Amino acid sequence: MKTFHETITDPEVVRVRGLSKTYGNRVAVDGLDLDVSAGEVLGLIGANGAGKTTTVECIQGLRRPDAGTVRVLGLDPVRDADRVRRLVGSQLQSSALPDRLRVSEAIELFSTRSARDADGLVERFGLEDKLRSSFGSMSGGEQQRVFLVLALLNRPRLVILDELTQGLDPAARREVWSSVAQLRDAGTTVLLVTHELDEAEVLCDRIVAVRSGRVLDAGTPAELVARHAGVATTRFGIRDGDTDGLVRALRSVSGVHDVGLDPGGQVAVRGDRSSIAHVGAWLVSRGAIPADLRVDVPDLEAALLTLLDGREEPAPTASDLTGALR
Ligand SMILES: Nc1ncnc2c1ncn2[C@@H]1O[C@H](COP(=O)(O)OP(=O)(O)OP(=O)(O)O)[C@@H](O)[C@H]1O
Ligand SMILES: [Mg+2]
């Protein structure tokens, strides 16, 4: 757990401005800005090839940016590589350990702290029985838990997890999710790379969506839902009576955008999320409580799909704006 003093002196654990990285003629990251605040789980989300891994590799000092600045707890990860390495724990997308290495040996190799720290982590991730197992003999989920232990061994100020649950079965995914939730609850700052939308929904306090190495949008799940998830739909059947009148009257209920009849004869009311409560209250006030009332609420998954599927353009970068002014 961070002390109060640490929290106020380092509100920003990661600060990235205008990061660009090109491999040959392939632009991987193109003027990206990113902040990770102390104690939050920030999700970096985007399709394959969006530039996520390149970004976190620059944050860890494993790659040198072509342009832009990267600061981790105020340090430059290229110039202050040793200090940054001591402050950051990471599980990289391409992590691997030699098959014959035992878990206990890996821990010894990576640990710069007391054995008691390691024992606590081994217990927390349920690996007590696996200490003598060789890495190659373990299942994917067990290996991921070993990577988590290694990432946390030296009490890092920042933990970077790049596609932590890739290839895991649903039960193992949930197990790893609960490990990340424990980290969050303990106040550890986490930068989580994923393209699993449900994972982001469960774990992230804030999300940065990227495409083609640029930020499409950033915000809390609630902010992204409000901006990109579209409308809520409330549906219900009506027995008889003045359908046209009902449809007309519902159009003036607060938050409602439009009202129509589904092919099955159900009334479909589309509007802001607030319209759900207003439509419900309106129906109750008229003594009409439909037994088949159903609500489709836009969620984060819907928001991210809209955002990532290509209909929305990335925000212009500083270099675009400079170019436009020339
Ligand atoms: N070492 C490299 N050499 C050449 N091109 C690379 C290299 N690493 C990444 N790239 C390219 O840079 C782009 C961004 O790759 P990156 O690995 O950062 O994406 P990503 O968002 O992590 O994707 P994924 O979800 O598939 O892991 C891709 O087009 C990729 O092909
Ligand atoms: Mg990647």
mmCIF file of C-alpha atoms and ligand atoms in Angstrom:
data_model
loop_
_atom_site.group_PDB
_atom_site.id
_atom_site.type_symbol
_atom_site.label_atom_id
_atom_site.label_comp_id
_atom_site.label_asym_id
_atom_site.label_seq_id
_atom_site.Cartn_x
_atom_site.Cartn_y
_atom_site.Cartn_z
ATOM 1 C CA MET A 1 0.000 0.000 0.000
ATOM 2 C CA LYS A 2 1.336 3.454 -0.875
ATOM 3 C CA THR A 3 1.830 5.953 1.887
ATOM 4 C CA PHE A 4 -0.087 9.189 1.741
ATOM 5 C CA HIS A 5 3.190 11.035 1.156
ATOM 6 C CA GLU A 6 4.000 8.939 -1.927
ATOM 7 C CA THR A 7 0.520 9.444 -3.313
ATOM 8 C CA ILE A 8 0.663 13.207 -3.193
ATOM 9 C CA THR A 9 4.213 13.575 -4.480
ATOM 10 C CA ASP A 10 3.652 11.287 -7.509
ATOM 11 C CA PRO A 11 0.168 11.856 -8.836
ATOM 12 C CA GLU A 12 1.436 10.810 -12.264
ATOM 13 C CA VAL A 13 3.323 7.569 -12.407
ATOM 14 C CA VAL A 14 3.606 7.578 -16.204
ATOM 15 C CA ARG A 15 3.569 10.604 -18.459
ATOM 16 C CA VAL A 16 3.937 10.110 -22.209
ATOM 17 C CA ARG A 17 3.769 13.009 -24.657
ATOM 18 C CA GLY A 18 3.900 12.834 -28.442
ATOM 19 C CA LEU A 19 5.462 9.368 -28.467
ATOM 20 C CA SER A 20 6.387 8.127 -31.943
ATOM 21 C CA LYS A 21 8.142 4.945 -32.958
ATOM 22 C CA THR A 22 8.742 3.618 -36.447
ATOM 23 C CA TYR A 23 10.144 0.235 -37.477
ATOM 24 C CA GLY A 24 11.660 0.734 -40.934
ATOM 25 C CA ASN A 25 8.814 2.400 -42.798
ATOM 26 C CA ARG A 26 6.146 0.968 -40.497
ATOM 27 C CA VAL A 27 4.740 3.586 -38.099
ATOM 28 C CA ALA A 28 3.895 1.717 -34.892
ATOM 29 C CA VAL A 29 3.229 4.672 -32.566
ATOM 30 C CA ASP A 30 2.259 8.052 -33.953
ATOM 31 C CA GLY A 31 2.216 10.949 -31.512
ATOM 32 C CA LEU A 32 0.662 9.177 -28.538
ATOM 33 C CA ASP A 33 -0.125 10.832 -25.178
ATOM 34 C CA LEU A 34 -0.744 8.744 -22.080
ATOM 35 C CA ASP A 35 -0.946 9.401 -18.335
ATOM 36 C CA VAL A 36 -1.165 6.788 -15.631
ATOM 37 C CA SER A 37 -2.022 8.171 -12.198
ATOM 38 C CA ALA A 38 -0.950 6.681 -8.894
ATOM 39 C CA GLY A 39 -3.127 3.809 -7.751
ATOM 40 C CA GLU A 40 -5.188 3.379 -10.898
ATOM 41 C CA VAL A 41 -5.532 0.459 -13.286
ATOM 42 C CA LEU A 42 -5.218 1.990 -16.728
ATOM 43 C CA GLY A 43 -6.230 -0.138 -19.706
ATOM 44 C CA LEU A 44 -4.503 0.376 -23.038
ATOM 45 C CA ILE A 45 -6.912 -1.048 -25.586
ATOM 46 C CA GLY A 46 -6.688 -1.542 -29.315
ATOM 47 C CA ALA A 47 -6.683 -4.090 -32.109
ATOM 48 C CA ASN A 48 -3.675 -6.168 -33.170
ATOM 49 C CA GLY A 49 -0.888 -3.923 -34.379
ATOM 50 C CA ALA A 50 -2.326 -0.763 -32.789
ATOM 51 C CA GLY A 51 1.015 -0.023 -31.118
ATOM 52 C CA LYS A 52 0.240 -1.091 -27.549
ATOM 53 C CA THR A 53 3.259 -3.301 -26.924
ATOM 54 C CA THR A 54 5.601 -0.795 -28.576
ATOM 55 C CA THR A 55 4.228 1.889 -26.251
ATOM 56 C CA VAL A 56 4.752 -0.130 -23.075
ATOM 57 C CA GLU A 57 8.197 -1.196 -24.271
ATOM 58 C CA CYS A 58 9.119 2.491 -24.603
ATOM 59 C CA ILE A 59 7.730 3.099 -21.097
ATOM 60 C CA GLN A 60 9.996 0.379 -19.774
ATOM 61 C CA GLY A 61 13.030 1.673 -21.618
ATOM 62 C CA LEU A 62 13.254 -1.442 -23.781
ATOM 63 C CA ARG A 63 12.860 0.680 -26.914
ATOM 64 C CA ARG A 64 14.112 4.164 -27.625
ATOM 65 C CA PRO A 65 11.377 6.511 -28.911
ATOM 66 C CA ASP A 66 11.941 8.262 -32.248
ATOM 67 C CA ALA A 67 10.167 11.333 -30.890
ATOM 68 C CA GLY A 68 8.280 12.486 -27.824
ATOM 69 C CA THR A 69 8.931 12.222 -24.114
ATOM 70 C CA VAL A 70 8.358 9.368 -21.695
ATOM 71 C CA ARG A 71 8.614 9.780 -17.928
ATOM 72 C CA VAL A 72 8.151 7.095 -15.313
ATOM 73 C CA LEU A 73 7.978 8.558 -11.801
ATOM 74 C CA GLY A 74 9.778 11.550 -13.251
ATOM 75 C CA LEU A 75 12.591 9.457 -14.749
ATOM 76 C CA ASP A 76 13.579 8.961 -18.374
ATOM 77 C CA PRO A 77 13.391 5.191 -18.989
ATOM 78 C CA VAL A 78 16.265 5.279 -21.507
ATOM 79 C CA ARG A 79 18.649 7.541 -19.562
ATOM 80 C CA ASP A 80 17.721 6.249 -16.093
ATOM 81 C CA ALA A 81 17.254 2.648 -17.209
ATOM 82 C CA ASP A 82 18.555 1.029 -14.014
ATOM 83 C CA ARG A 83 16.416 3.091 -11.667
ATOM 84 C CA VAL A 84 13.298 2.616 -13.806
ATOM 85 C CA ARG A 85 13.887 -1.126 -13.947
ATOM 86 C CA ARG A 86 13.905 -1.227 -10.151
ATOM 87 C CA LEU A 87 10.611 0.675 -9.917
ATOM 88 C CA VAL A 88 8.658 -1.161 -12.607
ATOM 89 C CA GLY A 89 7.510 -4.776 -12.566
ATOM 90 C CA SER A 90 6.436 -6.193 -15.863
ATOM 91 C CA GLN A 91 4.924 -9.167 -17.538
ATOM 92 C CA LEU A 92 5.679 -8.733 -21.206
ATOM 93 C CA GLN A 93 3.676 -10.119 -24.080
ATOM 94 C CA SER A 94 6.629 -12.203 -25.183
ATOM 95 C CA SER A 95 7.675 -13.307 -21.684
ATOM 96 C CA ALA A 96 9.268 -16.719 -21.486
ATOM 97 C CA LEU A 97 11.448 -18.602 -19.043
ATOM 98 C CA PRO A 98 13.652 -21.598 -19.797
ATOM 99 C CA ASP A 99 11.517 -24.751 -19.623
ATOM 100 C CA ARG A 100 13.793 -26.444 -17.102
ATOM 101 C CA LEU A 101 13.982 -23.523 -14.690
ATOM 102 C CA ARG A 102 12.112 -24.246 -11.467
ATOM 103 C CA VAL A 103 9.711 -21.679 -10.025
ATOM 104 C CA SER A 104 11.856 -21.281 -6.895
ATOM 105 C CA GLU A 105 14.952 -20.700 -9.053
ATOM 106 C CA ALA A 106 13.187 -18.071 -11.172
ATOM 107 C CA ILE A 107 12.114 -16.253 -8.024
ATOM 108 C CA GLU A 108 15.648 -16.321 -6.642
ATOM 109 C CA LEU A 109 16.998 -15.033 -9.944
ATOM 110 C CA PHE A 110 14.619 -12.082 -10.158
ATOM 111 C CA SER A 111 14.363 -11.118 -6.496
ATOM 112 C CA THR A 112 16.338 -8.239 -5.076
ATOM 113 C CA ARG A 113 14.455 -8.290 -1.787
ATOM 114 C CA SER A 114 13.961 -10.579 1.162
ATOM 115 C CA ALA A 115 12.761 -14.131 0.744
ATOM 116 C CA ARG A 116 9.780 -13.288 2.957
ATOM 117 C CA ASP A 117 8.395 -10.954 0.272
ATOM 118 C CA ALA A 118 8.552 -13.771 -2.255
ATOM 119 C CA ASP A 119 6.895 -16.237 0.142
ATOM 120 C CA GLY A 120 3.953 -13.879 0.571
ATOM 121 C CA LEU A 121 3.459 -13.584 -3.179
ATOM 122 C CA VAL A 122 3.780 -17.313 -3.768
ATOM 123 C CA GLU A 123 1.073 -17.855 -1.189
ATOM 124 C CA ARG A 124 -1.122 -15.086 -2.605
ATOM 125 C CA PHE A 125 -1.043 -16.619 -6.087
ATOM 126 C CA GLY A 126 -1.471 -20.182 -4.867
ATOM 127 C CA LEU A 127 1.883 -21.447 -6.089
ATOM 128 C CA GLU A 128 3.147 -23.052 -2.843
ATOM 129 C CA ASP A 129 2.877 -26.537 -4.352
ATOM 130 C CA LYS A 130 4.588 -25.510 -7.578
ATOM 131 C CA LEU A 131 7.869 -24.130 -6.243
ATOM 132 C CA ARG A 132 9.818 -27.207 -7.328
ATOM 133 C CA SER A 133 8.008 -27.553 -10.670
ATOM 134 C CA SER A 134 9.885 -26.691 -13.835
ATOM 135 C CA PHE A 135 8.386 -23.864 -15.844
ATOM 136 C CA GLY A 136 7.896 -26.090 -18.906
ATOM 137 C CA SER A 137 5.751 -28.539 -16.921
ATOM 138 C CA MET A 138 3.222 -25.929 -15.851
ATOM 139 C CA SER A 139 -0.087 -25.018 -17.493
ATOM 140 C CA GLY A 140 -0.556 -21.643 -19.206
ATOM 141 C CA GLY A 141 -2.530 -20.275 -16.267
ATOM 142 C CA GLU A 142 0.106 -21.416 -13.778
ATOM 143 C CA GLN A 143 2.837 -19.849 -15.902
ATOM 144 C CA GLN A 144 0.935 -16.557 -15.978
ATOM 145 C CA ARG A 145 0.698 -16.637 -12.197
ATOM 146 C CA VAL A 146 4.466 -17.147 -12.032
ATOM 147 C CA PHE A 147 4.899 -14.088 -14.272
ATOM 148 C CA LEU A 148 2.665 -12.107 -11.944
ATOM 149 C CA VAL A 149 4.770 -13.138 -8.943
ATOM 150 C CA LEU A 150 7.948 -12.164 -10.809
ATOM 151 C CA ALA A 151 6.421 -8.839 -11.866
ATOM 152 C CA LEU A 152 5.574 -8.050 -8.235
ATOM 153 C CA LEU A 153 8.667 -9.429 -6.527
ATOM 154 C CA ASN A 154 10.495 -6.195 -5.918
ATOM 155 C CA ARG A 155 7.505 -4.176 -4.711
ATOM 156 C CA PRO A 156 7.247 -2.175 -7.925
ATOM 157 C CA ARG A 157 5.633 1.236 -7.993
ATOM 158 C CA LEU A 158 4.208 0.428 -11.426
ATOM 159 C CA VAL A 159 3.167 -2.948 -12.820
ATOM 160 C CA ILE A 160 2.879 -3.404 -16.582
ATOM 161 C CA LEU A 161 0.866 -6.384 -17.788
ATOM 162 C CA ASP A 162 0.738 -6.999 -21.537
ATOM 163 C CA GLU A 163 -2.007 -9.428 -22.544
ATOM 164 C CA LEU A 164 -1.920 -11.175 -19.264
ATOM 165 C CA THR A 165 -4.750 -13.585 -19.970
ATOM 166 C CA GLN A 166 -3.949 -14.472 -23.564
ATOM 167 C CA GLY A 167 -4.664 -18.128 -24.222
ATOM 168 C CA LEU A 168 -6.109 -18.842 -20.802
ATOM 169 C CA ASP A 169 -9.302 -20.815 -20.208
ATOM 170 C CA PRO A 170 -12.233 -18.905 -18.674
ATOM 171 C CA ALA A 171 -11.564 -20.159 -15.147
ATOM 172 C CA ALA A 172 -7.866 -19.261 -15.308
ATOM 173 C CA ARG A 173 -8.728 -15.828 -16.747
ATOM 174 C CA ARG A 174 -10.991 -15.140 -13.823
ATOM 175 C CA GLU A 175 -8.312 -16.258 -11.414
ATOM 176 C CA VAL A 176 -5.793 -13.880 -12.975
ATOM 177 C CA TRP A 177 -8.411 -11.093 -13.004
ATOM 178 C CA SER A 178 -8.918 -11.493 -9.292
ATOM 179 C CA SER A 179 -5.135 -11.237 -8.830
ATOM 180 C CA VAL A 180 -5.133 -7.903 -10.676
ATOM 181 C CA ALA A 181 -8.115 -6.746 -8.617
ATOM 182 C CA GLN A 182 -6.077 -7.559 -5.491
ATOM 183 C CA LEU A 183 -3.247 -5.405 -6.825
ATOM 184 C CA ARG A 184 -5.654 -2.568 -7.440
ATOM 185 C CA ASP A 185 -7.143 -2.923 -3.967
ATOM 186 C CA ALA A 186 -3.637 -2.740 -2.505
ATOM 187 C CA GLY A 187 -3.136 0.600 -4.295
ATOM 188 C CA THR A 188 -0.589 -0.609 -6.876
ATOM 189 C CA THR A 189 -0.542 1.347 -10.137
ATOM 190 C CA VAL A 190 -1.187 -0.963 -13.081
ATOM 191 C CA LEU A 191 -0.856 -0.418 -16.827
ATOM 192 C CA LEU A 192 -2.814 -3.210 -18.439
ATOM 193 C CA VAL A 193 -2.595 -3.901 -22.163
ATOM 194 C CA THR A 194 -5.446 -5.888 -23.602
ATOM 195 C CA HIS A 195 -7.796 -6.254 -26.509
ATOM 196 C CA GLU A 196 -10.280 -8.194 -24.428
ATOM 197 C CA LEU A 197 -13.175 -5.829 -23.866
ATOM 198 C CA ASP A 198 -14.664 -7.801 -20.978
ATOM 199 C CA GLU A 199 -11.296 -7.772 -19.234
ATOM 200 C CA ALA A 200 -11.169 -3.992 -19.545
ATOM 201 C CA GLU A 201 -14.687 -3.716 -18.185
ATOM 202 C CA VAL A 202 -13.887 -5.779 -15.107
ATOM 203 C CA LEU A 203 -10.481 -4.353 -14.244
ATOM 204 C CA CYS A 204 -9.873 -0.844 -15.513
ATOM 205 C CA ASP A 205 -10.464 2.460 -13.729
ATOM 206 C CA ARG A 206 -9.638 4.318 -16.916
ATOM 207 C CA ILE A 207 -9.168 3.309 -20.538
ATOM 208 C CA VAL A 208 -7.110 4.676 -23.394
ATOM 209 C CA ALA A 209 -8.281 3.359 -26.766
ATOM 210 C CA VAL A 210 -5.671 3.392 -29.536
ATOM 211 C CA ARG A 211 -5.659 2.766 -33.252
ATOM 212 C CA SER A 212 -2.719 3.046 -35.647
ATOM 213 C CA GLY A 213 -0.514 4.284 -32.819
ATOM 214 C CA ARG A 214 -2.804 7.154 -31.917
ATOM 215 C CA VAL A 215 -5.250 7.803 -29.100
ATOM 216 C CA LEU A 216 -8.876 7.573 -30.208
ATOM 217 C CA ASP A 217 -10.279 8.535 -26.825
ATOM 218 C CA ALA A 218 -9.519 8.191 -23.133
ATOM 219 C CA GLY A 219 -11.731 8.204 -20.068
ATOM 220 C CA THR A 220 -13.398 6.214 -17.342
ATOM 221 C CA PRO A 221 -15.632 3.351 -18.495
ATOM 222 C CA ALA A 222 -18.665 5.509 -17.659
ATOM 223 C CA GLU A 223 -17.339 8.410 -19.759
ATOM 224 C CA LEU A 224 -16.626 6.166 -22.744
ATOM 225 C CA VAL A 225 -20.064 4.573 -22.470
ATOM 226 C CA ALA A 226 -21.677 8.018 -22.378
ATOM 227 C CA ARG A 227 -19.683 9.207 -25.403
ATOM 228 C CA HIS A 228 -19.722 6.147 -27.650
ATOM 229 C CA ALA A 229 -22.182 3.465 -26.585
ATOM 230 C CA GLY A 230 -25.257 4.813 -28.267
ATOM 231 C CA VAL A 231 -28.746 4.711 -26.884
ATOM 232 C CA ALA A 232 -30.588 2.611 -24.316
ATOM 233 C CA THR A 233 -33.711 0.807 -25.500
ATOM 234 C CA THR A 234 -36.706 0.031 -23.291
ATOM 235 C CA ARG A 235 -39.194 -2.455 -24.788
ATOM 236 C CA PHE A 236 -42.574 -3.629 -23.616
ATOM 237 C CA GLY A 237 -45.820 -4.992 -24.994
ATOM 238 C CA ILE A 238 -49.196 -3.307 -24.739
ATOM 239 C CA ARG A 239 -52.461 -5.234 -24.592
ATOM 240 C CA ASP A 240 -54.830 -2.905 -26.312
ATOM 241 C CA GLY A 241 -55.920 0.686 -26.272
ATOM 242 C CA ASP A 242 -54.629 3.754 -28.047
ATOM 243 C CA THR A 243 -51.192 2.632 -29.292
ATOM 244 C CA ASP A 244 -50.644 5.745 -31.409
ATOM 245 C CA GLY A 245 -51.500 7.969 -28.476
ATOM 246 C CA LEU A 246 -49.133 6.055 -26.204
ATOM 247 C CA VAL A 247 -46.290 6.311 -28.713
ATOM 248 C CA ARG A 248 -46.895 10.039 -29.097
ATOM 249 C CA ALA A 249 -47.026 10.619 -25.353
ATOM 250 C CA LEU A 250 -43.824 8.642 -24.735
ATOM 251 C CA ARG A 251 -41.965 10.863 -27.208
ATOM 252 C CA SER A 252 -42.186 13.752 -24.774
ATOM 253 C CA VAL A 253 -40.868 11.789 -21.781
ATOM 254 C CA SER A 254 -37.525 13.112 -20.536
ATOM 255 C CA GLY A 255 -34.426 11.592 -22.214
ATOM 256 C CA VAL A 256 -36.424 9.847 -24.972
ATOM 257 C CA HIS A 257 -35.089 10.236 -28.534
ATOM 258 C CA ASP A 258 -37.614 8.214 -30.478
ATOM 259 C CA VAL A 259 -40.396 5.688 -30.025
ATOM 260 C CA GLY A 260 -41.426 3.010 -32.481
ATOM 261 C CA LEU A 261 -43.150 -0.317 -32.750
ATOM 262 C CA ASP A 262 -41.026 -3.452 -33.209
ATOM 263 C CA PRO A 263 -42.173 -6.023 -35.805
ATOM 264 C CA GLY A 264 -43.497 -8.133 -32.902
ATOM 265 C CA GLY A 265 -45.775 -5.274 -31.875
ATOM 266 C CA GLN A 266 -43.681 -4.224 -28.874
ATOM 267 C CA VAL A 267 -43.111 -0.578 -28.125
ATOM 268 C CA ALA A 268 -39.410 0.292 -28.403
ATOM 269 C CA VAL A 269 -38.345 3.486 -26.657
ATOM 270 C CA ARG A 270 -34.811 4.660 -27.460
ATOM 271 C CA GLY A 271 -33.036 7.349 -25.507
ATOM 272 C CA ASP A 272 -30.373 8.355 -22.983
ATOM 273 C CA ARG A 273 -29.733 6.015 -20.096
ATOM 274 C CA SER A 274 -31.877 8.355 -17.985
ATOM 275 C CA SER A 275 -34.841 7.596 -20.250
ATOM 276 C CA ILE A 276 -35.100 4.105 -18.720
ATOM 277 C CA ALA A 277 -36.088 5.488 -15.313
ATOM 278 C CA HIS A 278 -38.331 8.180 -16.788
ATOM 279 C CA VAL A 279 -40.193 5.708 -19.010
ATOM 280 C CA GLY A 280 -40.624 3.340 -16.044
ATOM 281 C CA ALA A 281 -41.961 6.150 -13.861
ATOM 282 C CA TRP A 282 -44.262 7.320 -16.644
ATOM 283 C CA LEU A 283 -45.736 3.835 -17.062
ATOM 284 C CA VAL A 284 -46.227 3.399 -13.310
ATOM 285 C CA SER A 285 -47.898 6.798 -13.035
ATOM 286 C CA ARG A 286 -50.460 5.581 -15.564
ATOM 287 C CA GLY A 287 -51.022 2.326 -13.731
ATOM 288 C CA ALA A 288 -49.410 0.384 -16.570
ATOM 289 C CA ILE A 289 -46.755 -2.067 -15.401
ATOM 290 C CA PRO A 290 -45.920 -4.298 -18.365
ATOM 291 C CA ALA A 291 -44.878 -7.810 -17.343
ATOM 292 C CA ASP A 292 -42.509 -8.137 -20.302
ATOM 293 C CA LEU A 293 -40.533 -4.922 -19.876
ATOM 294 C CA ARG A 294 -36.946 -5.385 -21.113
ATOM 295 C CA VAL A 295 -34.091 -2.940 -21.161
ATOM 296 C CA ASP A 296 -30.969 -2.988 -23.360
ATOM 297 C CA VAL A 297 -28.376 -0.772 -21.746
ATOM 298 C CA PRO A 298 -25.299 0.292 -23.658
ATOM 299 C CA ASP A 299 -22.179 -1.059 -21.973
ATOM 300 C CA LEU A 300 -18.446 -0.551 -22.215
ATOM 301 C CA GLU A 301 -18.113 -3.360 -24.725
ATOM 302 C CA ALA A 302 -20.556 -1.611 -27.059
ATOM 303 C CA ALA A 303 -18.705 1.687 -26.561
ATOM 304 C CA LEU A 304 -15.297 0.191 -27.299
ATOM 305 C CA LEU A 305 -16.576 -1.693 -30.339
ATOM 306 C CA THR A 306 -17.937 1.535 -31.793
ATOM 307 C CA LEU A 307 -14.735 3.330 -30.937
ATOM 308 C CA LEU A 308 -12.351 0.669 -32.261
ATOM 309 C CA ASP A 309 -14.208 -0.592 -35.302
ATOM 310 C CA GLY A 310 -13.041 2.248 -37.466
ATOM 311 C CA ARG A 311 -15.989 4.590 -37.619
ATOM 312 C CA GLU A 312 -14.347 7.166 -35.389
ATOM 313 C CA GLU A 313 -11.140 8.885 -36.411
ATOM 314 C CA PRO A 314 -8.162 9.305 -34.089
ATOM 315 C CA ALA A 315 -7.723 12.754 -32.594
ATOM 316 C CA PRO A 316 -5.276 14.868 -34.604
ATOM 317 C CA THR A 317 -1.750 14.860 -33.223
ATOM 318 C CA ALA A 318 0.391 17.916 -32.611
ATOM 319 C CA SER A 319 2.375 17.139 -35.782
ATOM 320 C CA ASP A 320 -0.859 17.003 -37.855
ATOM 321 C CA LEU A 321 -1.806 20.415 -36.568
ATOM 322 C CA THR A 322 1.635 21.836 -37.288
ATOM 323 C CA GLY A 323 1.436 20.343 -40.794
ATOM 324 C CA ALA A 324 -1.997 21.851 -41.358
ATOM 325 C CA LEU A 325 -0.742 25.291 -40.394
ATOM 326 C CA ARG A 326 2.205 25.206 -42.786
HETATM 327 N N1 LIG B 1 10.272 -5.444 -33.859
HETATM 328 C C1 LIG B 1 9.468 -5.015 -34.847
HETATM 329 N N2 LIG B 1 9.907 -4.861 -36.106
HETATM 330 C C2 LIG B 1 9.110 -4.399 -37.084
HETATM 331 N N3 LIG B 1 7.805 -4.066 -36.922
HETATM 332 C C3 LIG B 1 7.307 -4.204 -35.694
HETATM 333 C C4 LIG B 1 8.090 -4.688 -34.589
HETATM 334 N N4 LIG B 1 7.310 -4.719 -33.487
HETATM 335 C C5 LIG B 1 6.095 -4.276 -33.880
HETATM 336 N N5 LIG B 1 6.084 -3.967 -35.187
HETATM 337 C C6 LIG B 1 4.936 -3.431 -35.962
HETATM 338 O O1 LIG B 1 4.493 -2.253 -35.300
HETATM 339 C C7 LIG B 1 3.070 -2.218 -35.235
HETATM 340 C C8 LIG B 1 2.622 -2.151 -33.792
HETATM 341 O O2 LIG B 1 3.000 -3.332 -33.139
HETATM 342 P P1 LIG B 1 2.724 -3.604 -31.595
HETATM 343 O O3 LIG B 1 3.369 -4.898 -31.259
HETATM 344 O O4 LIG B 1 3.148 -2.414 -30.827
HETATM 345 O O5 LIG B 1 1.142 -3.717 -31.597
HETATM 346 P P2 LIG B 1 0.136 -4.238 -30.479
HETATM 347 O O6 LIG B 1 -0.905 -3.184 -30.340
HETATM 348 O O7 LIG B 1 0.875 -4.645 -29.274
HETATM 349 O O8 LIG B 1 -0.519 -5.498 -31.195
HETATM 350 P P3 LIG B 1 -1.034 -6.921 -30.581
HETATM 351 O O9 LIG B 1 -2.412 -6.672 -30.060
HETATM 352 O O10 LIG B 1 -1.067 -7.791 -31.777
HETATM 353 O O11 LIG B 1 -0.057 -7.364 -29.550
HETATM 354 C C9 LIG B 1 2.590 -3.458 -35.965
HETATM 355 O O12 LIG B 1 2.263 -3.109 -37.268
HETATM 356 C C10 LIG B 1 3.786 -4.395 -35.941
HETATM 357 O O13 LIG B 1 3.781 -5.214 -37.080
HETATM 358 MG MG MG B 2 1.076 -6.382 -28.268
#
